[in-house]
Every structure is written in structure tokens, then in C-alpha cells.
Tab-separated table of C-alpha atoms in Angstrom:
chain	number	residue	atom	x	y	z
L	1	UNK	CA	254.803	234.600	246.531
L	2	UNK	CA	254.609	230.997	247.282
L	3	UNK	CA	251.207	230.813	244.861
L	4	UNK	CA	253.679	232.226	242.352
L	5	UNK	CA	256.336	229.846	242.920
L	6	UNK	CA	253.938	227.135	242.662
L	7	UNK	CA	252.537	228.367	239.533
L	8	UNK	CA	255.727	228.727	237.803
L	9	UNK	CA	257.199	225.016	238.839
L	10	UNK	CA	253.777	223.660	237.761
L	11	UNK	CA	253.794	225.400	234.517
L	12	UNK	CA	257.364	223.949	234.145
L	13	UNK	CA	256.225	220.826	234.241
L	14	UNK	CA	253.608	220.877	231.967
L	15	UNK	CA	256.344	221.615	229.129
L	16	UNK	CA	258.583	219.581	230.146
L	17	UNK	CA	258.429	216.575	227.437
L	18	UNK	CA	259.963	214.420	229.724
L	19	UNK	CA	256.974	214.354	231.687
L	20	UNK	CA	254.119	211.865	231.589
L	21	UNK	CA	250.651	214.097	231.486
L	22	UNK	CA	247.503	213.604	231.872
L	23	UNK	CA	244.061	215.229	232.568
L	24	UNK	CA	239.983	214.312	233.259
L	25	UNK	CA	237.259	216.278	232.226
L	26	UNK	CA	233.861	215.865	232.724
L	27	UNK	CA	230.324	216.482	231.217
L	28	UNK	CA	229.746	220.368	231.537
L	29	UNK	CA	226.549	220.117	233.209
L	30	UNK	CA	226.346	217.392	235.389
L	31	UNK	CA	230.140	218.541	236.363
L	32	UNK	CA	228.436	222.115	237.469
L	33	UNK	CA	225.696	220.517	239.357
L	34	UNK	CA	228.727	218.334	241.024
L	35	UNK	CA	230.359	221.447	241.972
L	36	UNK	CA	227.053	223.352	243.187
L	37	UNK	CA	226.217	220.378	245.396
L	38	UNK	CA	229.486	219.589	247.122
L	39	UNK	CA	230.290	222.722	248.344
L	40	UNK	CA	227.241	224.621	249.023
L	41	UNK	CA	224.816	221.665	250.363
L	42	UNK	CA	227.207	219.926	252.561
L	43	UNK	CA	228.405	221.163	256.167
L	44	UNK	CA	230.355	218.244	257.040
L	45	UNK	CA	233.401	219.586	256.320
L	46	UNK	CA	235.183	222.825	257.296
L	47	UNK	CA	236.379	223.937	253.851
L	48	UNK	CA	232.624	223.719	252.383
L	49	UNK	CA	231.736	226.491	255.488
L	50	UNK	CA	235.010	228.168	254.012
L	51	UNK	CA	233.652	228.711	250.732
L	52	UNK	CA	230.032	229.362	251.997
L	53	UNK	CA	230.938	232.032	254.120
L	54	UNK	CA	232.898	233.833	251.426
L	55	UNK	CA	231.319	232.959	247.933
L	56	UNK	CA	227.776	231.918	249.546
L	57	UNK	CA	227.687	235.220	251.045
L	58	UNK	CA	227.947	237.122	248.109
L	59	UNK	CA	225.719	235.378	245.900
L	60	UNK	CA	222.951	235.244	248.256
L	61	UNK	CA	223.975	238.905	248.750
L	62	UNK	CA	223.589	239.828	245.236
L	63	UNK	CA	220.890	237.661	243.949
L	64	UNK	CA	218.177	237.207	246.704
L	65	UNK	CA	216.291	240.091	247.001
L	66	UNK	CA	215.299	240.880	250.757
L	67	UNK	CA	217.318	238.264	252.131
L	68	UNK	CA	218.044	238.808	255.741
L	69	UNK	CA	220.776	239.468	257.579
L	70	UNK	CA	220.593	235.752	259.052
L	71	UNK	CA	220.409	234.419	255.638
L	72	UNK	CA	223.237	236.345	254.616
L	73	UNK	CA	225.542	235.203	257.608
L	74	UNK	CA	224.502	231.926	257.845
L	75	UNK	CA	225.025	231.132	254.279
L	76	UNK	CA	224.073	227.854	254.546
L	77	UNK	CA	221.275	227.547	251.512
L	78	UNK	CA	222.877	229.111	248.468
L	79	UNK	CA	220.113	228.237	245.628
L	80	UNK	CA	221.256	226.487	242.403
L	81	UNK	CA	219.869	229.886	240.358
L	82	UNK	CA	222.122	232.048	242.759
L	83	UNK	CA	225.135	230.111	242.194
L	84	UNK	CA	224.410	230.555	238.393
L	85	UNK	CA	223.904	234.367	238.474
L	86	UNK	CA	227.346	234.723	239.955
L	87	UNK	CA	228.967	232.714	237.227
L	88	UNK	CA	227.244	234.484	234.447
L	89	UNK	CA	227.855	238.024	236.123
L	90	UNK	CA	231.918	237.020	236.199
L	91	UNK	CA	231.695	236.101	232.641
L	92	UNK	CA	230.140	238.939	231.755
L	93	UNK	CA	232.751	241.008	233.039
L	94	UNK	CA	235.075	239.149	231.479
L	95	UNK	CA	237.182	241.001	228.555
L	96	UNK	CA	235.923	240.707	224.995
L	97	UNK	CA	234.037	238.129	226.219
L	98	UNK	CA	236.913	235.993	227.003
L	99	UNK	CA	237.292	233.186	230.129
L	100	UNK	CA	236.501	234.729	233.640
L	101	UNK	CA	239.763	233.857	234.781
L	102	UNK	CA	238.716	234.811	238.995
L	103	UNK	CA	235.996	232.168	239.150
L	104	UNK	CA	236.714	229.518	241.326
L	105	UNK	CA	238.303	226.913	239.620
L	106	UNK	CA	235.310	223.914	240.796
L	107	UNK	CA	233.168	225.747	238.253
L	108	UNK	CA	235.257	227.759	235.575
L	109	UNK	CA	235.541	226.293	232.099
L	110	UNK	CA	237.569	222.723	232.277
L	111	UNK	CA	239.541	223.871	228.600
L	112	UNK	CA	240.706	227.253	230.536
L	113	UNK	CA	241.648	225.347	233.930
L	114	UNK	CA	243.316	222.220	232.518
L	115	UNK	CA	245.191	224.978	229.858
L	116	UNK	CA	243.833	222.668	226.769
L	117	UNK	CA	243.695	226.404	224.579
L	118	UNK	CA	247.438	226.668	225.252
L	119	UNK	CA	249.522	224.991	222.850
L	120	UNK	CA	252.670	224.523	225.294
L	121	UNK	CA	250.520	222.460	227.066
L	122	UNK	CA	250.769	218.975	225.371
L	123	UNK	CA	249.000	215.863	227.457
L	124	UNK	CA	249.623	212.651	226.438
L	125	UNK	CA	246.296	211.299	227.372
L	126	UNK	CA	242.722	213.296	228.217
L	127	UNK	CA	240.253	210.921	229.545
L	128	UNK	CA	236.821	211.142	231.221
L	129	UNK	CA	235.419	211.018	234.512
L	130	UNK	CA	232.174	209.067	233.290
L	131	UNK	CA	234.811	206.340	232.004
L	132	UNK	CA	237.408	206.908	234.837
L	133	UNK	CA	238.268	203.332	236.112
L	134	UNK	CA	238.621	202.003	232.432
L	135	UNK	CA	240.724	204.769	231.131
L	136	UNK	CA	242.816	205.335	233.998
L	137	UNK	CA	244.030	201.882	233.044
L	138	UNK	CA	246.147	203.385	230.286
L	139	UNK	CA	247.873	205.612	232.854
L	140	UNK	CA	248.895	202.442	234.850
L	141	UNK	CA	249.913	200.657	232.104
L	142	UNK	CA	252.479	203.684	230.923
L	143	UNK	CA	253.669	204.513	234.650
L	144	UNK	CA	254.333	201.218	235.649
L	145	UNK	CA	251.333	200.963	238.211
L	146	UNK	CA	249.477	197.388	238.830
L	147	UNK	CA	246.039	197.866	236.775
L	148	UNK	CA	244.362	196.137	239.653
L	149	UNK	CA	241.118	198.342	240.087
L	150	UNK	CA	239.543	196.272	243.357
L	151	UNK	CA	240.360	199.626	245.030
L	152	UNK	CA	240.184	202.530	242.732
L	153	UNK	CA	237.090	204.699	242.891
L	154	UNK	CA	234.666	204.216	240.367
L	155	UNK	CA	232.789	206.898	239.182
L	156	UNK	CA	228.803	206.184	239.518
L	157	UNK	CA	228.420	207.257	236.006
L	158	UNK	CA	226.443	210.393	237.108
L	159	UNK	CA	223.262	208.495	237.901
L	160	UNK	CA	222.278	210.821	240.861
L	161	UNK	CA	223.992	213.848	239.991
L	162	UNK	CA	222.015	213.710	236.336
L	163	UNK	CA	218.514	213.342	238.328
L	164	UNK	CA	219.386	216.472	240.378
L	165	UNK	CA	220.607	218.137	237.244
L	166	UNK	CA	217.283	217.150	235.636
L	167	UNK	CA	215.421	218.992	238.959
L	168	UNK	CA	217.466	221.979	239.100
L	169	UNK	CA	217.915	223.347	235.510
L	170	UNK	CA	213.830	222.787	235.137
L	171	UNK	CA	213.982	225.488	237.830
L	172	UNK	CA	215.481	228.090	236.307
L	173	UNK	CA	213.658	230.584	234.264
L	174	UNK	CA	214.148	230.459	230.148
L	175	UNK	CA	216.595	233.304	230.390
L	176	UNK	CA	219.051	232.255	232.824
L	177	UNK	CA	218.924	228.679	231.347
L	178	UNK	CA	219.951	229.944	228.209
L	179	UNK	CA	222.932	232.297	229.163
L	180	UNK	CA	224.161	229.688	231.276
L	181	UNK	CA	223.905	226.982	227.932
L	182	UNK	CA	225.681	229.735	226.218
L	183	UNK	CA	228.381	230.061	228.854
L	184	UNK	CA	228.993	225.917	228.776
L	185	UNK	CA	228.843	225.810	225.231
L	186	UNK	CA	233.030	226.194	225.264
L	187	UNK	CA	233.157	223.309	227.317
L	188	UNK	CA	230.955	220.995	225.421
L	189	UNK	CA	232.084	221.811	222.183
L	190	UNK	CA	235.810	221.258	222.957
L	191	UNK	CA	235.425	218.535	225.050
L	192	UNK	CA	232.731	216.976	222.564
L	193	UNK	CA	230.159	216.635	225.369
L	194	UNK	CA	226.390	216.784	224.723
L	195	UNK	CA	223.452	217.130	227.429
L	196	UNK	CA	222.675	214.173	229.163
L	197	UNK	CA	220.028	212.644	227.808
L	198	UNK	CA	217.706	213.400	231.045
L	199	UNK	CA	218.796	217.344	230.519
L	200	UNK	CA	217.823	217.222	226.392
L	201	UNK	CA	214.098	218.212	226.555
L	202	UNK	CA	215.259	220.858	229.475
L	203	UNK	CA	217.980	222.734	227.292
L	204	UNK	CA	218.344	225.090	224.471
L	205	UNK	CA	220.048	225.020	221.436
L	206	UNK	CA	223.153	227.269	222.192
């Protein structure tokens, strides 16, 4: 009820004209890796054992074949080409093709979970995490804020997240590289995102 509640007074918000909004997106690909490495790599925090104990479970579960019951408990080394089989089964039981609206919302498509396809929705500025500490200074110039950045976070501009990218997608296997090109293809396109250079000679054409 309260998820609800929240739900409906964010929605609210988001068309209400009198409101200020705002949203970040990211590169598809490097924001995937991102996602893969914070929560299933990292044990330094109790949430990431949250989400390995329930998602990590299942995907070592479903896509390691003879994985043992220590594996499966522990969860603690979800592969990058498990974490991408569970994303492409969701979608694929997704109707007509549509969004898999039950994937967790670190890895679902950024134009579903930011509600860009919804026409209610109208932001006043969409800006990038790869240029976060330059555009954000158009948010503090319309709320009021000083645009003193000494202490805002600056983004590394994906350096070591593309040179990961770069080692895990050359691990996957032609199929699932494809499907999963196919199944960021939304993203990109709507965003206006292309591979980063590093990933170019890895990827297909969608």
C-alpha cells in the first residue's frame, strides 16, 4: 500500500507543470556493466548481499549448469553472461515484445524507468551522466543553487567501466551478444547513444 501511495504522489508530480524536472541517462552499455559490477562484485555493503541472495541466486540457478549447492547459496560470483541470460529471458517473456516491466530497475531500459515513452511526463531538462558536473550546472542555475562544483561528484567519464565493458562483452558467445545488442537497441536509439568506441569492433549491428 505504501509502494502505491508512493507511486501515485510521484506520478503526481511528474505532471505537475509547476514542477522543475529533470532526469540522467547514461550510455546503455557501459551503464549495464555499471549495474552488473556494483551489485554483484561488491560485498561491502549489506544491500549488494540483499540482491545477491535473491537475484544472484536465481541466475546462477538457471544459467550455470551443475552449479553446486554452495555456489548457489553463497551467491557471491554471479558471471557477467548469467546476469545477461536473466535479462534477456524477462524480455522475452515480456508481452508483444514490449518492456519487461519486473526487471530490476538498475538494469531495465532507462526510456521505460525514467517514463520518457509517456507523454504526461514532460522534463524540462535530460542530461547525461558522462557530462554530469557540466550539465548539472543548468539545474543550479534554474533552482537557485550556487554552481560551485569543488564538491559535486564528477563522473570519471567511464574510463574503467568501458575497459571492463571491453573484457566482458568479448566473453560472451556471438548469440547472446547479439540478443542482448538487440535488447539495448531501445535505449541507444532514444537516448542517441552509440557503443563506446572500445566496444565498436566487439558489437553487432542491431
Amino acid at each position: 500500500k505504501q509502494w502505491y501511495q508512493r507511486r501515485v504522489r510521484g506520478r503526481r508530480v511528474l505532471q505537475d507543470y509547476g514542477y522543475y524536472k529533470f532526469a540522467f541517462v547514461r550510455n546503455p552499455w557501459t551503464r549495464l556493466i555499471s549495474a552488473y559490477v556494483d551489485r554483484f562484485t561488491r560485498h561491502d555493503k549489506w544491500w549488494y548481499g540483499y540482491i545477491q541472495k535473491t537475484e544472484g541466486r536465481r541466475m546462477i540457478q538457471n544459467y550455470r549448469p551443475g552449479a553446486s549447492e554452495i555456489e548457489v547459496t553463497a551467491a557471491t560470483d554471479v558471471r557477467f553472461s548469467e546476469f545477461v541470460q536473466d535479462i534477456l529471458a524477462h524480455q522475452k517473456k515480456a508481452p508483444n515484445g514490449l518492456v519487461a516491466t519486473n526487471l530490476n530497475e538498475h538494469w531495465n531500459a532507462q526510456f521505460y524507468i525514467a517514463g520518457l515513452c509517456h507523454p504526461w511526463i514532460q522534463y524540462d531538462f535530460i542530461g547525461r551522466y558522462e557530462e554530469l558536473d557540466i550539465a548539472s550546472l543548468s539545474i543550479f542555475r534554474h533552482v537557485g543553487l550556487p554552481s560551485n562544483l569543488d564538491s559535486f561528484p564528477r563522473p570519471d567519464r567511464d574510463s574503467s567501466t568501458v575497459r571492463r565493458a571491453a573484457i566482458e562483452y568479448a566473453l560472451l558467445d556471438s548469440t547472446l551478444l547479439r540478443n542482448l545488442t538487440l535488447q539495448l537497441a531501445p535505449d541507444a536509439h532514444m537516448l542517441g547513444y552509440k557503443p563506446p568506441g572500445a566496444l565498436a569492433h566487439i558489437l553487432p549491428t542491431p
